[in-house]
Amino acid sequence: QVQLVESGGGLVQAGDSLRLSCAASGSTVGTYTMGWFRQAPGKERDFVAAISSSGAGTYYADSVKGRFTISRDNAKNTVYLQMNSLKPEDTDVYYCAAIKYVVTRDSRQYNYWGQGTQVTVSS
């Protein structure tokens, strides 16, 4: 079992930066692919970024490529999402997720989820 807790969300202005953190407990996440997803009320949960267990592979949605950076510190059991040049359309609840071994953008395949952190970007 893996428990995930996101933090770092908040209210910022367009152009600002935020760094989200996802702290894992219950099991080492060193063998898990970690992903970030986001969801607006009434909409599907969209892929944002993923990072392989070693950190060697990173993957991004086209909408955030060049602005967001996913990273991980396996010694701290923590995954980060650095978000720069934020836009109002980035406003969503951001979720951290974990899946063992497989690298995927499909939210339905992730086994473990955090409760989410709200990111609001004002224009």
mmCIF file of C-alpha atoms in Angstrom:
data_model
loop_
_atom_site.group_PDB
_atom_site.id
_atom_site.type_symbol
_atom_site.label_atom_id
_atom_site.label_comp_id
_atom_site.label_asym_id
_atom_site.label_seq_id
_atom_site.Cartn_x
_atom_site.Cartn_y
_atom_site.Cartn_z
ATOM 1 C CA GLN A 1 0.000 0.000 0.000
ATOM 2 C CA VAL A 2 1.143 3.501 -0.815
ATOM 3 C CA GLN A 3 -0.280 6.651 0.718
ATOM 4 C CA LEU A 4 0.224 9.893 -1.184
ATOM 5 C CA VAL A 5 -0.183 13.415 0.145
ATOM 6 C CA GLU A 6 0.064 16.444 -2.115
ATOM 7 C CA SER A 7 1.009 19.924 -0.969
ATOM 8 C CA GLY A 8 2.071 23.251 -2.414
ATOM 9 C CA GLY A 9 -1.088 24.380 -4.156
ATOM 10 C CA GLY A 10 -2.475 27.861 -3.812
ATOM 11 C CA LEU A 11 -3.684 31.035 -5.478
ATOM 12 C CA VAL A 12 -1.229 32.777 -7.782
ATOM 13 C CA GLN A 13 -1.292 35.244 -10.638
ATOM 14 C CA ALA A 14 -0.696 34.435 -14.277
ATOM 15 C CA GLY A 15 3.022 34.150 -14.953
ATOM 16 C CA ASP A 16 3.864 33.051 -11.419
ATOM 17 C CA SER A 17 5.377 29.740 -10.342
ATOM 18 C CA LEU A 18 4.401 27.030 -7.882
ATOM 19 C CA ARG A 19 6.031 23.803 -6.806
ATOM 20 C CA LEU A 20 3.822 20.914 -5.858
ATOM 21 C CA SER A 21 5.118 18.109 -3.689
ATOM 22 C CA CYS A 22 3.819 14.581 -3.294
ATOM 23 C CA ALA A 23 5.022 12.739 -0.202
ATOM 24 C CA ALA A 24 4.666 8.971 -0.194
ATOM 25 C CA SER A 25 4.445 6.681 2.784
ATOM 26 C CA GLY A 26 3.657 3.051 3.476
ATOM 27 C CA SER A 27 6.038 1.758 0.862
ATOM 28 C CA THR A 28 9.094 2.974 -0.911
ATOM 29 C CA VAL A 29 8.167 4.475 -4.252
ATOM 30 C CA GLY A 30 11.494 3.672 -5.823
ATOM 31 C CA THR A 31 9.863 1.033 -8.053
ATOM 32 C CA TYR A 32 6.817 3.124 -8.950
ATOM 33 C CA THR A 33 6.127 5.371 -11.872
ATOM 34 C CA MET A 34 4.754 8.596 -10.454
ATOM 35 C CA GLY A 35 2.312 10.806 -12.257
ATOM 36 C CA TRP A 36 0.602 14.150 -11.883
ATOM 37 C CA PHE A 37 -2.924 14.645 -13.146
ATOM 38 C CA ARG A 38 -5.392 17.497 -12.920
ATOM 39 C CA GLN A 39 -9.128 17.727 -12.881
ATOM 40 C CA ALA A 40 -11.721 20.466 -13.019
ATOM 41 C CA PRO A 41 -15.208 19.936 -11.567
ATOM 42 C CA GLY A 42 -17.335 17.834 -13.888
ATOM 43 C CA LYS A 43 -14.447 17.021 -16.189
ATOM 44 C CA GLU A 44 -12.193 14.031 -16.692
ATOM 45 C CA ARG A 45 -8.883 13.726 -14.939
ATOM 46 C CA ASP A 46 -6.180 14.803 -17.395
ATOM 47 C CA PHE A 47 -2.580 13.682 -17.585
ATOM 48 C CA VAL A 48 -0.021 16.356 -16.761
ATOM 49 C CA ALA A 49 3.326 14.627 -16.296
ATOM 50 C CA ALA A 50 4.916 11.329 -15.322
ATOM 51 C CA ILE A 51 8.343 10.173 -14.263
ATOM 52 C CA SER A 52 9.785 6.684 -14.371
ATOM 53 C CA SER A 53 10.910 4.905 -11.220
ATOM 54 C CA SER A 54 14.564 5.788 -11.783
ATOM 55 C CA GLY A 55 13.798 9.328 -12.844
ATOM 56 C CA ALA A 56 15.473 8.778 -16.194
ATOM 57 C CA GLY A 57 12.262 9.132 -18.167
ATOM 58 C CA THR A 58 9.914 12.106 -17.986
ATOM 59 C CA TYR A 59 6.744 12.655 -19.956
ATOM 60 C CA TYR A 60 4.520 15.710 -20.333
ATOM 61 C CA ALA A 61 1.206 16.752 -21.741
ATOM 62 C CA ASP A 62 1.640 19.095 -24.688
ATOM 63 C CA SER A 63 -0.165 21.836 -22.797
ATOM 64 C CA VAL A 64 2.517 21.996 -20.088
ATOM 65 C CA LYS A 65 5.653 21.018 -21.988
ATOM 66 C CA GLY A 66 8.355 23.614 -21.507
ATOM 67 C CA ARG A 67 6.612 25.146 -18.486
ATOM 68 C CA PHE A 68 6.299 22.257 -16.005
ATOM 69 C CA THR A 69 9.046 19.967 -14.738
ATOM 70 C CA ILE A 70 8.497 16.711 -12.882
ATOM 71 C CA SER A 71 11.245 15.339 -10.653
ATOM 72 C CA ARG A 72 11.657 12.876 -7.830
ATOM 73 C CA ASP A 73 13.829 12.248 -4.814
ATOM 74 C CA ASN A 74 13.545 8.555 -4.017
ATOM 75 C CA ALA A 75 15.580 8.959 -0.842
ATOM 76 C CA LYS A 76 12.866 11.295 0.438
ATOM 77 C CA ASN A 77 9.990 9.335 -1.126
ATOM 78 C CA THR A 78 8.847 12.564 -2.722
ATOM 79 C CA VAL A 79 7.863 13.684 -6.204
ATOM 80 C CA TYR A 80 7.718 17.297 -7.318
ATOM 81 C CA LEU A 81 5.998 19.272 -10.025
ATOM 82 C CA GLN A 82 7.613 22.624 -10.716
ATOM 83 C CA MET A 83 5.117 24.813 -12.536
ATOM 84 C CA ASN A 84 6.362 27.975 -14.207
ATOM 85 C CA SER A 85 4.635 30.585 -16.366
ATOM 86 C CA LEU A 86 1.289 29.572 -14.971
ATOM 87 C CA LYS A 87 -1.834 30.397 -16.959
ATOM 88 C CA PRO A 88 -5.461 30.720 -15.854
ATOM 89 C CA GLU A 89 -6.210 27.526 -17.764
ATOM 90 C CA ASP A 90 -3.879 25.657 -15.401
ATOM 91 C CA THR A 91 -6.455 26.160 -12.653
ATOM 92 C CA ASP A 92 -7.481 22.722 -11.415
ATOM 93 C CA VAL A 93 -7.147 20.258 -8.591
ATOM 94 C CA TYR A 94 -3.817 18.494 -9.027
ATOM 95 C CA TYR A 95 -3.443 14.856 -8.058
ATOM 96 C CA CYS A 96 -0.394 12.700 -7.524
ATOM 97 C CA ALA A 97 -0.601 9.026 -8.497
ATOM 98 C CA ALA A 98 1.560 5.924 -8.451
ATOM 99 C CA ILE A 99 1.772 2.725 -10.474
ATOM 100 C CA LYS A 100 4.318 -0.024 -10.190
ATOM 101 C CA TYR A 101 6.725 -0.695 -13.081
ATOM 102 C CA VAL A 102 4.520 0.516 -15.970
ATOM 103 C CA VAL A 103 4.980 3.973 -17.477
ATOM 104 C CA THR A 104 1.644 5.290 -18.660
ATOM 105 C CA ARG A 105 -0.386 8.465 -19.210
ATOM 106 C CA ASP A 106 -3.649 6.618 -18.609
ATOM 107 C CA SER A 107 -5.118 7.615 -15.261
ATOM 108 C CA ARG A 108 -7.195 4.432 -15.140
ATOM 109 C CA GLN A 109 -4.059 2.340 -14.743
ATOM 110 C CA TYR A 110 -2.720 4.119 -11.668
ATOM 111 C CA ASN A 111 -3.306 2.231 -8.435
ATOM 112 C CA TYR A 112 -2.715 4.871 -5.798
ATOM 113 C CA TRP A 113 -3.908 8.456 -5.581
ATOM 114 C CA GLY A 114 -3.541 11.398 -3.287
ATOM 115 C CA GLN A 115 -6.452 13.607 -2.300
ATOM 116 C CA GLY A 116 -5.394 16.506 -4.453
ATOM 117 C CA THR A 117 -4.264 20.088 -4.030
ATOM 118 C CA GLN A 118 -6.010 23.108 -5.526
ATOM 119 C CA VAL A 119 -4.126 25.365 -7.896
ATOM 120 C CA THR A 120 -5.829 28.602 -8.881
ATOM 121 C CA VAL A 121 -4.281 31.020 -11.359
ATOM 122 C CA SER A 122 -5.845 34.447 -11.674
ATOM 123 C CA SER A 123 -5.520 36.568 -14.788
#
